[in-house]
Amino acid sequence: MKQIKQKFASSKFSTTAVFLFMGIGSTIWFLIRVIPKPQRAGYPCMKAAAPIMSGFVVYILTLAGSVLFFKNAYSKLKQSRFLGASLSITIALVLVVVFNFKDAQKVFSNPATVNWTRGELPDGANNPMGTGFGVFPGRVAWVRNVNATNENCPNTITNSFVMEKNNDQIAINDLANKSILTIGGQSTVKDSWDAIFKSFNKKKSGSETSYTAGQTIFIKVNNGQAGWAINNDMTERGNNSATGVKNAAMSNTTPATVLAFVRQLVDECGIPQNKIYVAEPMTHVYQSLYNYIHDSYPDVIILDKENKTKYGRTTSSGWTKDVIKYSDQGTEMQDAVSDALMNEMVNADYLINLAALKAHARGGVTLTAKQHFGSHGDHPGYGFGSFHLHDGLISTVDNDRLDKGVRGEYGMYRVLTDFMGHEKLGGNTVLFVVDGLWGGIEATDMPVKWKSAPFNNDFPNSLFVSQDAVALESVCLDFLRAEADVNDAFNDRPFFPAVDDHLHQAADKANWAAGITYDPEGDGTEMPASLGVHEHWNNATDKEYTKNLDATNGKGIELVSVMSETGTGVNNLSNLSAQVTVYPNPCTTNANVAFTMKQDAVVEFSVVNMNGQIIQKYQPSEIGPGSQIQTINTSNWSKGNYVVVMKATSSYGIETSTTRLMVK
């Protein structure tokens, strides 16, 4: 609809002719689509058509009404009924005023954007606010590898960024590993995760404890468009004629990124697969993501709000009502007083927020806080949608519209701040990740190559990771603004007015909106005075924050950049092993290691006890593509836990290793 409006706006037709054509077309389209199926009124195309239709109807009624009342006045004058004629003339004149000064044609002719200052943000550069959190307070890891993605990926439905052939899993695993080592500060991924858990639990409960057996981890991914950008089986992406979706390869969480962090939790930390949930509660998990996880870790639980067991999903046990109670209490978001959360999310011991790096046509950017627009359940009047929350963003009327309903002043209520402070959402998140492997210009658009340095017309190939959500979003916002400054495809979204107001308020209670006490649980206890530290870098070239400029006295953000060259790129795809399982587990006299190879490789196995000693090792052997089984004799082992290590080396010299916990 937006593209059609733009074409007409640049045509030689008059505004009135264009408006009439668009009004008639929108009205017919809306009635044909919505009358048979009223819930279609919430579809994006219907949202675009509705204001044009309503403006057209007002236009017609106003014009017709003024004509009828003038005719009525003329008739009464002929009959010398002066009082009635005066009343009709008065009504007709009122309608003329409405017609001329509140012309419904403005619904069409209003510009999509208005001019505003694109300069520096009001807090300037290197002016931190709030208190940093983490093993290294305020630290953000930026890890990048140009080999991670296929720079020639066309991002079409049949060849998109989600596909395995367009992602080098070894390179992405390495990025995930380096990010955890950077954030946890230990020499191994396992020990770094342990430091992260201890740091988080000290903040959450006051006790510096590690991950405890039996605890659950809920990984929230960005698959929000899977409620409508799908084919009829509700799992596959595709050009869906029923909803008008044409760009279903839109950017969201990359499946390879999710797999990289699941691998760490299972293989490095020894967390049981069935204690890990992956979900997009409001909609579904795309089939592409499901396949990525299930092929390697079949016992990881992929949740769905509906009964999709025939597609391998586990149906959620339900929803806990009124978990979120929005702090504006209906003053800004009149249709959003409270929302439900999925039971498994409410009961999880930890969340991992795995968002995507992209701009947004209503909020300016969509990162870890905005992705909780997909966490809530069925809302009265809106179903499994988030339109009732849009009045808590910047542009409330329509996408990219800053001429009406804009909330562009600092110190206004921000729903994103509620999400960041909620004890079951931001308050229960052990790690925040922004997946910037591909990068997007809008929530519902496909990834684009980035022009700014150091990306230089390639995809970003980056992960941004932190324990501090405020610091992480501040850094990602700076990257998005730097890119939008040289890339017109972003449509200036990261420059929306007050784009970082939610971060100001999350960083420091002193910035809270007047009359608002942030208490997203509605229990009478306000959220912490600071959820993290916020600042902007010195400039887009040096990308330095206060702790980069002064490691000793800096009190803001520390951006640690780690560049990697692991992997050879997707042309020599190095994901050698698709799946490794051990059975029976626990075992008695023998255990079988089943694995599938994707290409020729030299494979060797070893078994390590909990003291790190190799107790059994098998000679390397050449293995071809396909399914294989290695039998291990365990009859002489003592009872306890062991780790099976499988190492594969391809003809390119690329190595990959996979570990599995085994119990005797």
XYZ file of C-alpha atoms in Angstrom, residues 19-662:
644
model
C -7.279 10.502 -3.415
C -10.600 9.486 -4.978
C -9.012 6.564 -6.784
C -7.163 5.394 -3.667
C -10.233 5.897 -1.488
C -12.522 3.831 -3.708
C -9.907 1.125 -4.123
C -9.089 0.951 -0.405
C -12.760 0.807 0.569
C -13.535 -2.013 -1.862
C -10.375 -3.899 -0.864
C -11.103 -3.519 2.863
C -14.714 -4.691 2.540
C -13.858 -7.684 0.332
C -11.137 -8.843 2.714
C -12.586 -8.073 6.138
C -16.293 -8.886 5.841
C -15.705 -12.635 5.181
C -13.001 -12.806 7.876
C -13.053 -9.942 10.443
C -9.682 -10.890 12.015
C -8.021 -9.775 8.784
C -8.532 -6.210 9.987
C -5.334 -6.684 11.978
C -3.236 -7.624 8.945
C -0.588 -5.064 7.948
C -2.149 -4.463 4.515
C -5.519 -3.791 6.151
C -3.892 -1.461 8.654
C -2.512 0.493 5.713
C -5.852 0.576 3.869
C -7.987 1.534 6.882
C -6.954 5.210 7.258
C -7.324 5.855 3.515
C -10.746 4.189 3.531
C -11.912 6.089 6.599
C -10.640 9.381 5.171
C -12.468 8.687 1.916
C -15.726 7.873 3.734
C -15.478 11.083 5.797
C -14.732 13.003 2.605
C -17.801 11.631 0.813
C -20.127 12.056 3.795
C -18.966 15.631 4.415
C -19.252 16.626 0.767
C -22.620 14.951 0.293
C -23.944 16.377 3.565
C -23.051 19.958 2.689
C -24.725 19.628 -0.741
C -27.914 18.159 0.778
C -28.200 20.858 3.441
C -27.640 23.661 0.905
C -30.403 22.142 -1.244
C -32.629 21.883 1.815
C -31.960 25.547 2.675
C -32.793 26.643 -0.871
C -36.075 24.703 -0.739
C -37.057 26.287 2.594
C -36.229 29.803 1.331
C -38.584 29.276 -1.593
C -41.263 28.381 0.967
C -40.392 31.461 3.080
C -39.415 29.148 5.970
C -36.513 31.374 7.041
C -35.750 29.770 10.418
C -35.415 26.278 8.918
C -33.417 27.673 6.000
C -31.010 29.409 8.395
C -30.486 26.181 10.343
C -29.763 24.209 7.144
C -27.340 26.883 5.908
C -25.543 26.839 9.273
C -25.125 23.059 9.152
C -23.986 23.204 5.523
C -21.415 25.890 6.358
C -20.068 23.805 9.251
C -19.644 20.861 6.896
C -17.896 23.113 4.364
C -15.472 24.250 7.081
C -14.806 20.627 8.022
C -14.396 19.747 4.367
C -11.908 22.556 3.709
C -9.922 22.762 6.903
C -9.968 19.171 8.104
C -9.840 17.771 4.605
C -9.860 13.990 4.636
C -7.599 14.070 1.595
C -4.769 14.756 4.039
C -4.926 11.119 5.034
C -3.395 10.441 1.646
C -1.390 13.581 1.008
C 0.358 13.806 4.397
C 4.047 13.016 4.020
C 5.332 9.733 5.463
C 8.003 11.587 7.414
C 8.667 15.090 8.659
C 11.892 16.949 9.162
C 13.569 16.828 12.551
C 17.059 17.325 13.833
C 19.340 14.472 12.827
C 22.286 15.722 14.817
C 23.764 14.462 18.039
C 21.536 12.985 20.717
C 20.818 15.290 23.675
C 23.140 13.488 26.082
C 26.025 13.856 23.636
C 29.058 11.589 23.414
C 30.753 9.774 26.309
C 28.307 11.041 28.911
C 27.316 7.849 30.758
C 24.246 7.506 32.934
C 23.248 4.597 35.148
C 25.206 1.724 36.659
C 26.835 -1.002 34.581
C 26.193 -4.666 35.278
C 28.118 -7.879 34.636
C 31.322 -9.733 35.447
C 32.869 -6.673 33.789
C 30.205 -3.993 34.398
C 29.043 -2.319 31.206
C 31.065 -4.589 28.912
C 29.710 -5.310 25.427
C 31.417 -7.848 23.158
C 31.419 -7.115 19.434
C 32.703 -10.188 17.593
C 32.949 -10.274 13.821
C 34.080 -12.663 11.092
C 33.686 -11.872 7.387
C 33.596 -15.630 6.698
C 30.432 -16.122 8.760
C 27.921 -15.480 5.971
C 27.634 -15.763 2.211
C 28.098 -12.249 0.858
C 26.448 -13.361 -2.400
C 23.253 -14.570 -0.739
C 20.322 -13.075 -2.710
C 17.858 -13.442 0.206
C 14.998 -14.824 -1.795
C 12.484 -17.345 -0.521
C 14.395 -20.178 -2.177
C 17.839 -18.929 -1.177
C 17.716 -16.886 2.017
C 19.928 -16.056 4.981
C 18.336 -18.755 7.157
C 19.675 -21.600 5.025
C 22.640 -23.666 6.113
C 24.488 -23.107 2.854
C 24.614 -19.370 3.550
C 26.117 -19.655 7.054
C 29.497 -21.058 8.099
C 28.567 -22.818 11.336
C 32.181 -23.233 12.464
C 32.826 -19.511 12.083
C 29.592 -18.694 13.926
C 30.412 -21.177 16.710
C 33.739 -19.415 17.060
C 32.030 -16.019 17.275
C 29.736 -17.306 20.007
C 32.701 -18.806 21.885
C 34.740 -15.618 21.681
C 31.781 -13.558 22.884
C 31.319 -15.733 25.977
C 35.047 -15.719 26.738
C 34.979 -11.916 26.462
C 31.946 -11.485 28.725
C 32.827 -14.186 31.288
C 36.545 -13.462 31.311
C 37.737 -17.035 31.872
C 40.014 -19.236 29.777
C 37.282 -21.699 28.733
C 33.713 -21.335 27.526
C 32.480 -23.517 30.376
C 34.191 -21.458 33.064
C 33.092 -18.203 31.436
C 29.479 -19.354 31.453
C 29.905 -20.291 35.107
C 31.153 -16.774 35.872
C 28.156 -15.334 34.006
C 25.689 -17.498 35.943
C 27.309 -16.556 39.251
C 27.272 -12.850 38.428
C 23.634 -12.990 37.375
C 22.463 -15.016 40.388
C 24.202 -12.642 42.778
C 22.235 -9.783 41.243
C 18.979 -11.745 41.147
C 18.990 -13.479 44.523
C 22.043 -12.215 46.369
C 23.712 -15.619 46.176
C 26.691 -16.097 43.825
C 25.668 -19.561 42.635
C 26.377 -21.564 39.496
C 23.839 -23.194 37.235
C 22.162 -25.930 39.294
C 21.060 -29.308 37.935
C 17.404 -29.257 36.932
C 17.187 -25.531 36.220
C 15.576 -24.485 32.925
C 16.742 -21.997 30.317
C 14.244 -20.272 28.000
C 15.764 -18.920 24.764
C 13.554 -16.176 23.330
C 14.149 -15.778 19.580
C 12.925 -13.218 17.092
C 10.479 -15.096 14.845
C 7.636 -12.631 15.380
C 6.517 -12.594 11.741
C 5.910 -16.341 11.816
C 2.308 -15.614 12.766
C 1.548 -14.296 9.294
C 4.623 -14.586 7.031
C 4.183 -18.304 6.555
C 2.600 -20.861 4.324
C -0.469 -22.780 5.350
C 1.355 -25.474 7.324
C 2.210 -22.725 9.825
C 5.894 -23.561 9.865
C 7.464 -22.825 6.485
C 8.358 -19.421 5.152
C 6.914 -18.562 1.793
C 5.067 -16.162 -0.441
C 1.645 -16.502 1.100
C -1.065 -15.213 -1.196
C -3.596 -15.418 1.626
C -1.845 -12.662 3.582
C -0.137 -10.781 0.783
C 3.334 -11.603 2.122
C 5.956 -11.232 -0.593
C 9.171 -10.897 1.406
C 9.006 -13.754 3.877
C 12.806 -13.978 3.903
C 12.662 -11.016 6.299
C 15.440 -10.599 8.836
C 15.169 -12.147 12.284
C 17.258 -14.423 14.512
C 19.611 -16.557 12.402
C 19.151 -20.301 13.115
C 22.929 -20.844 13.074
C 23.303 -18.328 15.923
C 20.783 -20.169 18.085
C 22.553 -23.454 17.388
C 25.917 -21.964 18.398
C 24.661 -20.988 21.860
C 22.699 -24.218 22.353
C 25.908 -26.094 21.538
C 27.736 -24.219 24.287
C 25.080 -24.935 26.885
C 24.847 -28.651 26.073
C 28.343 -29.638 24.973
C 30.478 -27.264 27.018
C 28.364 -26.737 30.140
C 26.705 -30.175 30.291
C 23.169 -28.787 30.585
C 20.616 -31.458 29.582
C 18.921 -30.762 26.285
C 15.446 -31.159 27.783
C 16.119 -28.283 30.184
C 16.440 -25.862 27.275
C 13.384 -24.260 25.654
C 13.391 -22.338 22.376
C 10.288 -20.326 21.513
C 8.634 -17.285 19.995
C 5.579 -17.336 22.299
C 3.265 -14.986 20.409
C 3.651 -16.782 17.073
C 5.690 -19.849 16.066
C 9.240 -20.994 15.446
C 10.041 -21.214 11.748
C 10.724 -24.666 10.343
C 14.211 -23.547 9.311
C 15.133 -22.844 12.938
C 13.481 -26.034 14.164
C 15.487 -28.156 11.721
C 18.755 -26.484 12.686
C 18.262 -27.296 16.366
C 16.531 -30.659 16.121
C 19.055 -32.205 13.730
C 21.859 -31.796 16.282
C 19.981 -31.625 19.594
C 16.727 -33.558 19.222
C 15.786 -33.284 22.903
C 15.872 -29.488 23.068
C 12.232 -28.433 23.503
C 10.821 -26.254 20.719
C 7.645 -24.739 22.179
C 4.501 -23.631 20.384
C 1.384 -21.930 21.680
C -0.714 -24.295 19.550
C -0.775 -28.042 19.027
C 1.931 -28.466 16.390
C 3.147 -31.837 17.613
C 2.953 -33.242 14.082
C 5.771 -30.811 13.242
C 7.806 -31.868 16.276
C 6.871 -28.954 18.512
C 5.964 -29.287 22.178
C 2.690 -27.607 23.063
C 3.031 -25.043 25.828
C 1.245 -25.854 29.072
C -0.553 -22.519 28.793
C -0.418 -18.899 29.890
C -0.148 -17.099 33.208
C -2.550 -14.168 33.084
C -1.806 -10.585 34.094
C 1.909 -11.183 34.634
C 2.733 -7.857 32.982
C 0.903 -4.802 34.306
C 1.953 -1.803 32.270
C 3.127 1.109 34.367
C 1.158 3.789 32.505
C -2.048 2.097 33.741
C -3.897 2.808 30.508
C -3.047 6.491 30.149
C -0.870 6.104 27.026
C -1.714 2.569 25.914
C -5.439 2.660 26.537
C -6.025 -0.861 25.245
C -3.060 -2.397 27.070
C -3.404 -2.675 30.830
C -1.949 -6.145 31.333
C -0.710 -9.158 29.389
C -0.116 -12.872 29.899
C 3.164 -14.762 29.520
C 3.768 -18.368 28.502
C 3.986 -20.604 31.587
C 7.378 -21.975 30.594
C 8.750 -18.435 30.343
C 7.309 -17.451 33.717
C 8.726 -20.565 35.396
C 12.140 -20.538 33.685
C 15.173 -20.126 35.911
C 16.960 -18.150 33.199
C 16.164 -16.395 29.937
C 18.527 -15.837 27.037
C 17.345 -12.963 24.837
C 18.474 -13.670 21.253
C 17.319 -10.658 19.253
C 18.186 -9.420 15.761
C 19.974 -6.242 14.685
C 17.495 -4.119 12.759
C 15.644 -0.828 12.570
C 11.913 -0.395 13.154
C 9.284 1.776 11.472
C 7.461 2.599 14.723
C 10.130 2.378 17.416
C 13.185 3.472 15.419
C 15.084 0.289 16.325
C 14.085 -3.203 17.438
C 16.572 -4.951 19.706
C 16.337 -6.985 22.919
C 13.580 -4.917 24.576
C 11.383 -4.579 21.489
C 11.519 -8.296 20.788
C 9.361 -8.836 23.902
C 6.485 -7.619 21.735
C 6.477 -11.327 20.843
C 6.493 -12.654 24.409
C 2.916 -12.033 25.507
C -0.194 -14.117 24.975
C -3.734 -13.707 23.715
C -4.896 -10.119 24.365
C -8.623 -9.252 24.361
C -9.531 -7.544 21.116
C -6.087 -8.031 19.565
C -5.501 -11.777 19.778
C -1.890 -12.853 19.399
C -0.767 -9.470 18.152
C 1.004 -6.417 19.481
C -0.938 -3.479 18.032
C -2.267 -2.656 21.500
C 1.332 -1.818 22.522
C 2.117 0.571 19.665
C 0.911 3.600 21.620
C 3.908 3.043 23.879
C 6.362 3.522 20.980
C 7.370 6.636 19.022
C 5.184 6.490 15.899
C 1.691 5.484 17.025
C -0.403 6.042 13.888
C 1.417 4.124 11.181
C 4.829 2.970 10.026
C 7.346 5.760 9.404
C 4.738 8.392 10.173
C 6.013 11.270 12.252
C 3.440 13.890 11.321
C 0.693 12.709 13.638
C 0.570 10.823 16.917
C 4.349 10.979 17.290
C 5.704 10.573 20.817
C 9.061 12.157 20.153
C 9.778 13.980 23.402
C 12.116 12.683 26.088
C 10.557 11.776 29.416
C 7.429 10.061 28.045
C 6.182 6.645 29.155
C 8.014 3.864 27.270
C 6.652 0.334 27.180
C 10.137 -0.933 26.303
C 11.363 0.210 29.715
C 8.621 -1.885 31.339
C 9.888 -4.943 29.458
C 13.492 -4.264 30.412
C 12.597 -4.027 34.107
C 10.067 -6.841 34.401
C 11.254 -9.555 36.773
C 10.275 -12.352 34.364
C 11.692 -10.673 31.246
C 14.691 -8.341 31.420
C 15.104 -9.086 35.104
C 15.438 -12.826 34.471
C 17.776 -12.674 31.464
C 21.215 -14.148 32.068
C 22.568 -13.107 28.646
C 21.521 -10.616 25.985
C 22.541 -11.296 22.377
C 21.885 -9.164 19.308
C 22.382 -11.274 16.201
C 24.023 -8.975 13.664
C 25.199 -11.586 11.191
C 22.876 -10.180 8.543
C 21.226 -6.971 9.815
C 17.917 -5.478 8.745
C 16.394 -2.133 7.815
C 12.991 -2.897 9.349
C 11.182 -5.612 11.283
C 9.467 -6.973 8.178
C 12.122 -6.386 5.513
C 14.896 -8.622 4.255
C 18.546 -8.196 5.279
C 20.675 -5.709 3.367
C 24.394 -5.196 3.015
C 25.876 -2.445 5.157
C 27.803 0.418 3.584
C 29.518 1.870 6.652
C 33.036 0.926 7.747
C 34.226 -1.673 8.545
C 31.420 -3.594 6.795
C 32.063 -1.941 3.413
C 29.149 -3.304 1.414
C 29.013 -6.709 3.073
C 26.615 -8.112 5.638
C 27.618 -7.142 9.216
C 28.810 -10.677 10.127
C 28.682 -9.691 13.800
C 27.360 -10.743 17.174
C 26.828 -8.236 19.988
C 26.692 -9.788 23.464
C 26.407 -8.458 27.007
C 24.988 -9.078 30.461
C 23.886 -5.426 30.455
C 20.855 -4.878 28.219
C 21.078 -1.076 28.438
C 24.730 -1.023 27.396
C 24.097 -3.537 24.610
C 21.184 -1.590 23.111
C 23.147 1.657 23.378
C 25.999 0.165 21.338
C 23.685 -1.382 18.744
C 21.825 1.916 18.399
C 25.114 3.679 17.662
C 25.920 1.098 14.971
C 22.451 1.431 13.432
C 22.657 5.234 13.405
C 26.088 5.130 11.774
C 24.765 2.845 9.048
C 21.534 4.807 8.542
C 23.630 7.939 8.065
C 25.082 6.499 4.842
C 22.390 4.015 3.816
C 19.079 5.454 2.603
C 17.402 2.039 2.847
C 17.045 2.625 6.607
C 14.709 5.562 5.963
C 16.188 7.467 8.933
C 14.494 5.145 11.443
C 17.416 5.024 13.918
C 17.234 8.848 13.921
C 13.624 8.945 15.132
C 13.165 11.583 17.839
C 13.687 10.263 21.392
C 14.815 6.922 19.940
C 16.838 6.189 23.078
C 14.386 7.544 25.661
C 13.654 4.008 26.889
C 17.382 3.574 27.535
C 17.627 6.857 29.435
C 14.781 5.736 31.674
C 16.131 2.204 32.083
C 19.556 3.574 33.009
C 18.488 6.083 35.640
C 15.295 6.569 37.639
C 15.893 10.319 37.446
C 14.829 10.115 33.774
C 11.505 8.365 34.400
C 8.466 9.932 32.771
C 6.631 12.462 34.925
C 3.876 10.767 36.901
C 5.116 7.261 36.004
C 6.465 4.768 38.517
C 7.806 1.760 36.681
C 6.291 -1.266 38.409
C 5.705 -3.754 35.562
C 4.585 -6.529 37.944
C 1.989 -4.256 39.552
C 2.943 -5.485 43.014
C 3.694 -2.105 44.536
C 7.466 -2.520 44.255
C 9.071 -0.291 41.664
C 11.750 -1.693 39.410
C 15.450 -1.009 40.212
C 16.635 2.573 39.879
C 19.148 1.465 37.224
C 18.998 -1.523 34.885
C 22.390 -0.819 33.310
C 24.574 1.897 31.837
C 23.822 4.061 28.794
C 26.044 6.307 26.716
C 26.950 7.003 23.097
C 30.371 6.501 21.546
C 32.759 9.326 20.715
C 32.408 8.918 16.949
C 31.554 6.320 14.311
C 35.203 5.891 13.288
C 36.867 5.189 16.628
C 33.782 3.681 18.326
C 35.104 4.371 21.830
C 33.153 4.621 25.075
C 34.316 5.988 28.425
C 35.906 2.736 29.578
C 37.716 2.441 26.261
C 39.068 5.955 26.719
C 39.914 5.506 30.390
C 40.047 1.897 31.578
C 40.803 2.947 35.147
C 38.318 5.730 35.802
C 35.720 5.243 33.073
C 32.235 4.603 34.470
C 30.279 3.825 31.336
C 30.405 1.257 28.561
C 33.372 -0.837 27.494
C 33.130 -2.053 23.894
C 35.478 -4.989 23.344
C 35.863 -5.777 19.646
C 37.153 -9.190 18.614
C 37.756 -9.920 14.968
C 38.033 -13.566 13.910
C 39.185 -15.379 10.779
C 38.103 -18.892 11.740
C 36.468 -20.864 8.911
C 36.926 -20.551 5.191
C 33.584 -19.053 4.300
C 30.443 -20.736 3.097
C 31.941 -21.833 -0.234
C 33.919 -24.448 1.723
C 31.190 -25.115 4.231
C 32.841 -26.548 7.305
C 29.889 -27.910 9.242
C 31.107 -31.512 8.982
C 28.833 -33.261 11.442
C 25.089 -32.734 11.407
C 24.154 -34.820 14.450
C 25.870 -36.787 17.204
C 23.973 -38.878 19.762
C 25.019 -41.412 22.407
C 22.830 -44.385 23.347
C 21.981 -46.081 25.584
C 22.699 -43.291 28.029
C 23.207 -44.265 30.873
C 25.038 -47.316 29.571
C 26.298 -50.589 31.080
C 28.790 -52.548 28.964
C 28.642 -50.716 25.630
C 27.638 -47.328 24.272
C 26.968 -46.395 20.669
C 27.960 -43.021 19.217
C 25.762 -42.329 16.198
C 26.735 -39.493 13.874
C 26.066 -38.204 10.384
C 28.810 -36.799 8.147
C 28.102 -34.238 5.451
C 31.402 -34.699 3.625
C 34.573 -36.823 3.661
C 36.638 -36.377 6.813
C 39.139 -38.046 9.107
C 37.340 -38.841 12.366
C 38.765 -39.776 15.744
C 37.121 -40.454 19.108
C 38.325 -40.120 22.679
C 36.653 -40.452 26.080
C 37.538 -38.074 28.916
C 36.648 -38.439 32.591
C 35.596 -35.605 34.885
C 39.227 -35.023 35.881
C 40.115 -34.228 32.282
C 42.019 -37.487 31.746
C 41.711 -39.384 28.452
C 40.737 -42.926 29.417
C 40.101 -44.304 25.953
C 41.140 -43.218 22.465
C 40.411 -44.660 19.028
C 42.656 -44.408 15.994
C 41.609 -41.849 13.343
C 39.766 -43.289 10.363
C 38.518 -41.898 7.082
C 34.726 -41.586 7.022
C 32.549 -40.703 4.037
C 29.227 -38.853 3.959
C 26.279 -40.562 5.616
C 25.251 -42.098 8.948
C 27.826 -43.969 11.038
C 28.004 -45.720 14.428
C 31.059 -46.079 16.676
C 30.696 -48.622 19.507
C 32.582 -47.934 22.752
C 33.292 -50.677 25.305
C 32.473 -49.339 28.774
C 32.502 -52.584 30.777
C 35.679 -51.714 32.740
C 34.711 -48.129 33.561
C 33.755 -46.937 37.008
C 30.285 -45.502 37.492
C 30.157 -41.782 36.828
C 30.075 -39.132 34.113
C 32.255 -39.090 31.008
C 32.577 -36.943 27.909
C 32.831 -38.408 24.416
C 34.858 -36.155 22.107
C 34.520 -36.576 18.354
C 36.995 -34.696 16.168
C 36.621 -34.454 12.388
C 39.098 -32.975 9.898
C 38.013 -32.223 6.340
C 40.123 -32.344 3.200
C 40.361 -28.538 3.471
C 42.166 -28.934 6.778
C 39.193 -27.549 8.714
C 38.622 -29.125 12.100
C 35.463 -29.393 14.136
C 34.842 -31.177 17.402
C 31.665 -32.256 19.134
C 31.283 -33.428 22.719
C 28.540 -35.466 24.348
C 28.027 -36.280 28.016
C 27.780 -40.003 28.769
